[in-house]
Short mmCIF file of C-alpha atoms in Angstrom, two decimals:
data_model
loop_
_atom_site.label_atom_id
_atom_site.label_comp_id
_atom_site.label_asym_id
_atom_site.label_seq_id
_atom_site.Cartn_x
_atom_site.Cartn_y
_atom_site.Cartn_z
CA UNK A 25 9.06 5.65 8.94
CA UNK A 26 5.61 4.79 10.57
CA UNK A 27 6.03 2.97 13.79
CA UNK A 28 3.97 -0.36 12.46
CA UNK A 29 5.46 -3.65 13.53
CA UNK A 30 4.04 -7.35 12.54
CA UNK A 31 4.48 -10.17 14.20
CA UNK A 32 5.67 -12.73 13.54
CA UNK A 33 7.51 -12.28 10.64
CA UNK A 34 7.20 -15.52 8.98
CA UNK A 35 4.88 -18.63 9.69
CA UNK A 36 4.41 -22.15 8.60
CA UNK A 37 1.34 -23.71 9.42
CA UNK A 38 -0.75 -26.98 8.16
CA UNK A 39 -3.89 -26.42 6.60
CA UNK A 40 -6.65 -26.46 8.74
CA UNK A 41 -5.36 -24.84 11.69
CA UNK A 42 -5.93 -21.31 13.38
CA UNK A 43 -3.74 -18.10 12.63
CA UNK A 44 -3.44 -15.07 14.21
CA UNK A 45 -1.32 -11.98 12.78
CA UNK A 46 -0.51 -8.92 14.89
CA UNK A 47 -0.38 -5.34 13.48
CA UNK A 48 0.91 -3.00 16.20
CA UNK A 49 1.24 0.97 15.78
CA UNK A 50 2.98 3.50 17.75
CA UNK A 51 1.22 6.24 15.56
CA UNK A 52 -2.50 6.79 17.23
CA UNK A 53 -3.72 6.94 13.96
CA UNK A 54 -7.13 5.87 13.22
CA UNK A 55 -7.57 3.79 10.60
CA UNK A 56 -5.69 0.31 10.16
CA UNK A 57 -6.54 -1.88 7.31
CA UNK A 58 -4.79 -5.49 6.20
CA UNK A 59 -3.58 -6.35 3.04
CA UNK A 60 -2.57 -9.34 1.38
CA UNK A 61 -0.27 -9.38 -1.68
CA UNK A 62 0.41 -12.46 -4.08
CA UNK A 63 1.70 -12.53 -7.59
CA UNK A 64 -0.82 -11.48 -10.41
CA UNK A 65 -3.23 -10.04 -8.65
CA UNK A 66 -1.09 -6.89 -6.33
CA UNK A 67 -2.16 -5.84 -2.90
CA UNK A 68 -6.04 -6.77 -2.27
CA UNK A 69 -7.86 -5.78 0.87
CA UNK A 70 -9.16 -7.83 3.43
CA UNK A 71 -10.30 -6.14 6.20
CA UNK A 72 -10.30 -2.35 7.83
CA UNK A 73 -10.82 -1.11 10.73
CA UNK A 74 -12.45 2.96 11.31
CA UNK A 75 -11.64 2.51 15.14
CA UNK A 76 -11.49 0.84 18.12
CA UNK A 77 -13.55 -2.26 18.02
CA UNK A 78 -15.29 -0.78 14.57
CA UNK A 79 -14.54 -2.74 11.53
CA UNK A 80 -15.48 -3.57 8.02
CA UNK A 81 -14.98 -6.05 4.97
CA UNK A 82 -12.79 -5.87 2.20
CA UNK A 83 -12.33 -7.56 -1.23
CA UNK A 84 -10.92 -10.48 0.01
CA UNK A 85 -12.95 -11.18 3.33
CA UNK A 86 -13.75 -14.72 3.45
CA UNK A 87 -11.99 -17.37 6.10
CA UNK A 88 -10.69 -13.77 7.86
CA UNK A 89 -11.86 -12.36 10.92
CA UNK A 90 -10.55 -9.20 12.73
CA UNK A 91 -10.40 -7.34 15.94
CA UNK A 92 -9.31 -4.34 17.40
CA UNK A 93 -9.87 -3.90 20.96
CA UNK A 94 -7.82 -0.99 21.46
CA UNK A 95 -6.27 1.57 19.13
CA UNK A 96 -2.66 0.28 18.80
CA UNK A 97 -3.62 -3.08 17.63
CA UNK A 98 -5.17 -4.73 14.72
CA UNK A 99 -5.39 -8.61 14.56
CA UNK A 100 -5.91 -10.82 11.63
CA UNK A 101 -7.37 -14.37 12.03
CA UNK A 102 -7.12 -17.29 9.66
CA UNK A 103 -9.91 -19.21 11.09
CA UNK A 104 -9.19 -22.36 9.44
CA UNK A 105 -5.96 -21.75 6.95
CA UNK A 106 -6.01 -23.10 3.71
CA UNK A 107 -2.85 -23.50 1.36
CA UNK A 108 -5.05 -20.43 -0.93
CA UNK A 109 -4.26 -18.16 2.13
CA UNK A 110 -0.30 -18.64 1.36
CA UNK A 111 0.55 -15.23 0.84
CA UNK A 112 2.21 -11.90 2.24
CA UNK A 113 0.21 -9.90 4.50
CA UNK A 114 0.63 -6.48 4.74
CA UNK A 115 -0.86 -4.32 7.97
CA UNK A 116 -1.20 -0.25 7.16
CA UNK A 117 -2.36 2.32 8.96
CA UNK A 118 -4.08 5.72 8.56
CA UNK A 119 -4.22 8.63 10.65
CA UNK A 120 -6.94 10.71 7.95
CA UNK A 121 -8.02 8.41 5.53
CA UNK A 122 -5.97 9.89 2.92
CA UNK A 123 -2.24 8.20 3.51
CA UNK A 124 -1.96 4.60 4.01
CA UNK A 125 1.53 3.53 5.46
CA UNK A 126 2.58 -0.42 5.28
CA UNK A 127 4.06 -2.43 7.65
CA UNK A 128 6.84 -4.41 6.76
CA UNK A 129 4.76 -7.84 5.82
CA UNK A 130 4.06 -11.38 7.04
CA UNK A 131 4.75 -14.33 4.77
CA UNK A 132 2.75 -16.92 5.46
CA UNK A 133 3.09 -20.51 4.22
CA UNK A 134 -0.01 -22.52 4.38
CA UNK A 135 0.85 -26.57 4.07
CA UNK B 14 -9.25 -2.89 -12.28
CA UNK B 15 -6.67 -0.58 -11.95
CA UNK B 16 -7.10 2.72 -13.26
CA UNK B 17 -3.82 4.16 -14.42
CA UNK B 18 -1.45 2.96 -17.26
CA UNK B 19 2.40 2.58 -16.23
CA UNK B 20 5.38 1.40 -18.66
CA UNK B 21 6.26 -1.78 -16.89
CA UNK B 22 10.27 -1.64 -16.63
CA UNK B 23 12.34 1.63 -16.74
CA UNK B 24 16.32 2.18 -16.38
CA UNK B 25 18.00 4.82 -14.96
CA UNK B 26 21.55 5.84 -14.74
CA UNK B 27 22.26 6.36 -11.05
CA UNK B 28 22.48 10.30 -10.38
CA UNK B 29 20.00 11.16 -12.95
CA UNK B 30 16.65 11.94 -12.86
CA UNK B 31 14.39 9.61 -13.31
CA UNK B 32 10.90 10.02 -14.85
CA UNK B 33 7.96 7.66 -14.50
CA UNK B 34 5.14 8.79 -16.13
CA UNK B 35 1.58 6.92 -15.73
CA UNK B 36 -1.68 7.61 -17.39
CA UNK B 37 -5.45 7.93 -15.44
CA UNK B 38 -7.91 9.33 -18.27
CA UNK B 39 -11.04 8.24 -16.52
CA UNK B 40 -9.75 10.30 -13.53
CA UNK B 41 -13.00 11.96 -11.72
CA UNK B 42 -12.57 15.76 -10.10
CA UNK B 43 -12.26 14.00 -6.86
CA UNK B 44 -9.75 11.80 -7.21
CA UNK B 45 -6.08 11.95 -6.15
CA UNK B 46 -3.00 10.63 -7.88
CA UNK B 47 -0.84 8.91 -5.27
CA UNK B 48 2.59 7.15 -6.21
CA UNK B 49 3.73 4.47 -3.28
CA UNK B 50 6.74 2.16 -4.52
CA UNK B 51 7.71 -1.29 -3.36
CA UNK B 52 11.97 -2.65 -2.65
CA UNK B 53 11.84 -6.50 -2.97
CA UNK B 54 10.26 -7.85 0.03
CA UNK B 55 9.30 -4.78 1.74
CA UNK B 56 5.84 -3.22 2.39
CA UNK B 57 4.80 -0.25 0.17
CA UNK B 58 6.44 3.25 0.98
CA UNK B 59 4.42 6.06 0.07
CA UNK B 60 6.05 8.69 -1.88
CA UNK B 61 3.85 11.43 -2.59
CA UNK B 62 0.32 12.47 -3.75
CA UNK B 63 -1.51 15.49 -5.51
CA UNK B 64 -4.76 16.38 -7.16
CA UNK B 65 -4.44 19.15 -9.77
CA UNK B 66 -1.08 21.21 -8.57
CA UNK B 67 2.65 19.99 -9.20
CA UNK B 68 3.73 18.76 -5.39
CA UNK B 69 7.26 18.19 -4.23
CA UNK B 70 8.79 16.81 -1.33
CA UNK B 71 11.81 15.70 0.33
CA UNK B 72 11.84 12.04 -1.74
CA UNK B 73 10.04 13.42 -5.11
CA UNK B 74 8.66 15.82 -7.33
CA UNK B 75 4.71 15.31 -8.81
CA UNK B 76 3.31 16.77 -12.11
CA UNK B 77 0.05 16.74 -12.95
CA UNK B 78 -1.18 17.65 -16.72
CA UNK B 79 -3.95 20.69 -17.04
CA UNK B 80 -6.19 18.16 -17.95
CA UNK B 81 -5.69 15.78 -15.19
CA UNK B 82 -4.98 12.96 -17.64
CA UNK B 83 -1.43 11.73 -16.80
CA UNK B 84 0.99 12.19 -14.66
CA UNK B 85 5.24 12.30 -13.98
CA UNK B 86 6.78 11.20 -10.51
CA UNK B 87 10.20 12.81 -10.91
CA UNK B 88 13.12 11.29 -8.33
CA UNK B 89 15.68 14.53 -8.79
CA UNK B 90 18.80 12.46 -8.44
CA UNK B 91 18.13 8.63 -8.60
CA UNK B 92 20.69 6.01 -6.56
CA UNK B 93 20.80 2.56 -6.30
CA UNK B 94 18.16 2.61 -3.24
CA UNK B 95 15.86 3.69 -5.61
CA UNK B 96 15.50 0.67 -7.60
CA UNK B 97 11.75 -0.55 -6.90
CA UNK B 98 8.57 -1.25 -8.29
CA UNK B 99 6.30 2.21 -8.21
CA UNK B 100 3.11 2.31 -8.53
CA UNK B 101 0.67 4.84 -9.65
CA UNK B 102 -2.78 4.90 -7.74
CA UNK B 103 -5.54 7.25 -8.00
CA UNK B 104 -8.37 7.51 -5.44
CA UNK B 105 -10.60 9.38 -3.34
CA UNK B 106 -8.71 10.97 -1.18
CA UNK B 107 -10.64 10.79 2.05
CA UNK B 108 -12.11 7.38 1.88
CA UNK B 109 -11.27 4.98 4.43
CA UNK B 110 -13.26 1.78 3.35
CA UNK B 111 -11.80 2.69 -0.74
CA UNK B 112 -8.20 0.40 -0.86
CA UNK B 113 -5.73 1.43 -2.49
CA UNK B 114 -5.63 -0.43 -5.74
CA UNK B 115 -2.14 -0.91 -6.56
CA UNK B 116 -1.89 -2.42 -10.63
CA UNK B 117 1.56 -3.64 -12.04
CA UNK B 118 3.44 -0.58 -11.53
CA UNK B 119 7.05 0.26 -12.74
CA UNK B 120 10.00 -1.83 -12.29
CA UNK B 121 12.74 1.14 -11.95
CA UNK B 122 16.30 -0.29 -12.40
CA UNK B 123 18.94 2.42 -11.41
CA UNK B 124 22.19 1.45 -12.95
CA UNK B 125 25.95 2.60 -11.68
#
């Protein structure tokens, strides 16, 4: 398996607050993108990231920021969560482009 | 919108092969098939991928029609591990701001 950890694992939070979600490889690779996945609608994108401190917009981009100051990690931030960002957040990872490999997830409950 | 078709619930008797086929008639000449499946509450796991040749590895087998049109992920000797969602994906292969668009997929039950 991929060395991708998330942290942390599960979160409550009321709405209204800031969140931060960690996406840490061991890999080198590349690319690192975040997902988030909620029934009816699959995995959607949110945001990507080509390299260090180079990223980009998904699907799903708004109330999300990102940053990757160095290669091995990739943070999402919920700037203000809402109870619509309840979900589970996946982190993958890329070393070519071509193969994306998933982290194991972040459920997040927004009250 | 997704761009493959997938039955949504298979069984398979544990041991036995088990055969999921999807369809992607729109496919373009660039495009990959890639199959990722998901165990309840864990992130995807990719499987395999291919464009136009029949690929195997150590988790899977891939066929590809002539005509690029559908597809059959083959897992040899299915077990009780095996009992996931799979999805079907096709895209680009070399496209780092394309996401992977997974659909429905497959609920595979394996079955002792």
């Amino acid at each position: 398996d991929a060395g991708i950890t998330q942290s942390p694992r599960h979160k409550v939070t009321e709405t209204g607050t800031p969140v931060t979600l960690r996406c840490h490889q061991t890999e080198n690779h590349r690319y690192m993108y975040w997902y988030r996945q909620d029934p009816g609608h699959g995995l959607r994108l949110i945001h990507y990231s080509y390299g260090v401190k180079d990223t980009d917009k998904g699907e799903v981009s708004d109330g999300y920021s990102v940053s990757r100051s160095k290669t091995e990690d990739f943070l999402l931030t919920l700037e203000s969560a809402t109870s619509s960002q309840t979900s589970v957040y996946f982190c993958a990872i890329s070393r070519d482009q071509e193969t994306q490999y998933f982290g194991p997830g972040t459920r997040l409950l927004v009250l | 919108d997704a761009k493959t078709t997938q039955p949504p619930s298979m069984d398979c008797a544990e041991g036995r092969a088990a055969n999921l086929p999807c369809n992607h008639s729109t496919i373009s000449g660039n495009e990959y098939v890639y199959w990722y499946r998901q165990i309840h509450s864990q992130g995807p796991q990719y499987i395999i991928h291919g464009l136009k040749n029949n690929e195997t590895n150590e988790m899977a087998s891939l066929i590809i029609t002539e005509d690029r049109k559908s597809s059959t992920l083959i897992l040899p000797h299915a077990t009780l591990r095996d009992t996931a969602v799979y999805y079907c994906i096709v895209r680009v292969g070399y496209s780092g701001n394309t996401p992977l668009v997974f659909g429905k997929g497959t609920r595979l039950s394996v079955i002792a």
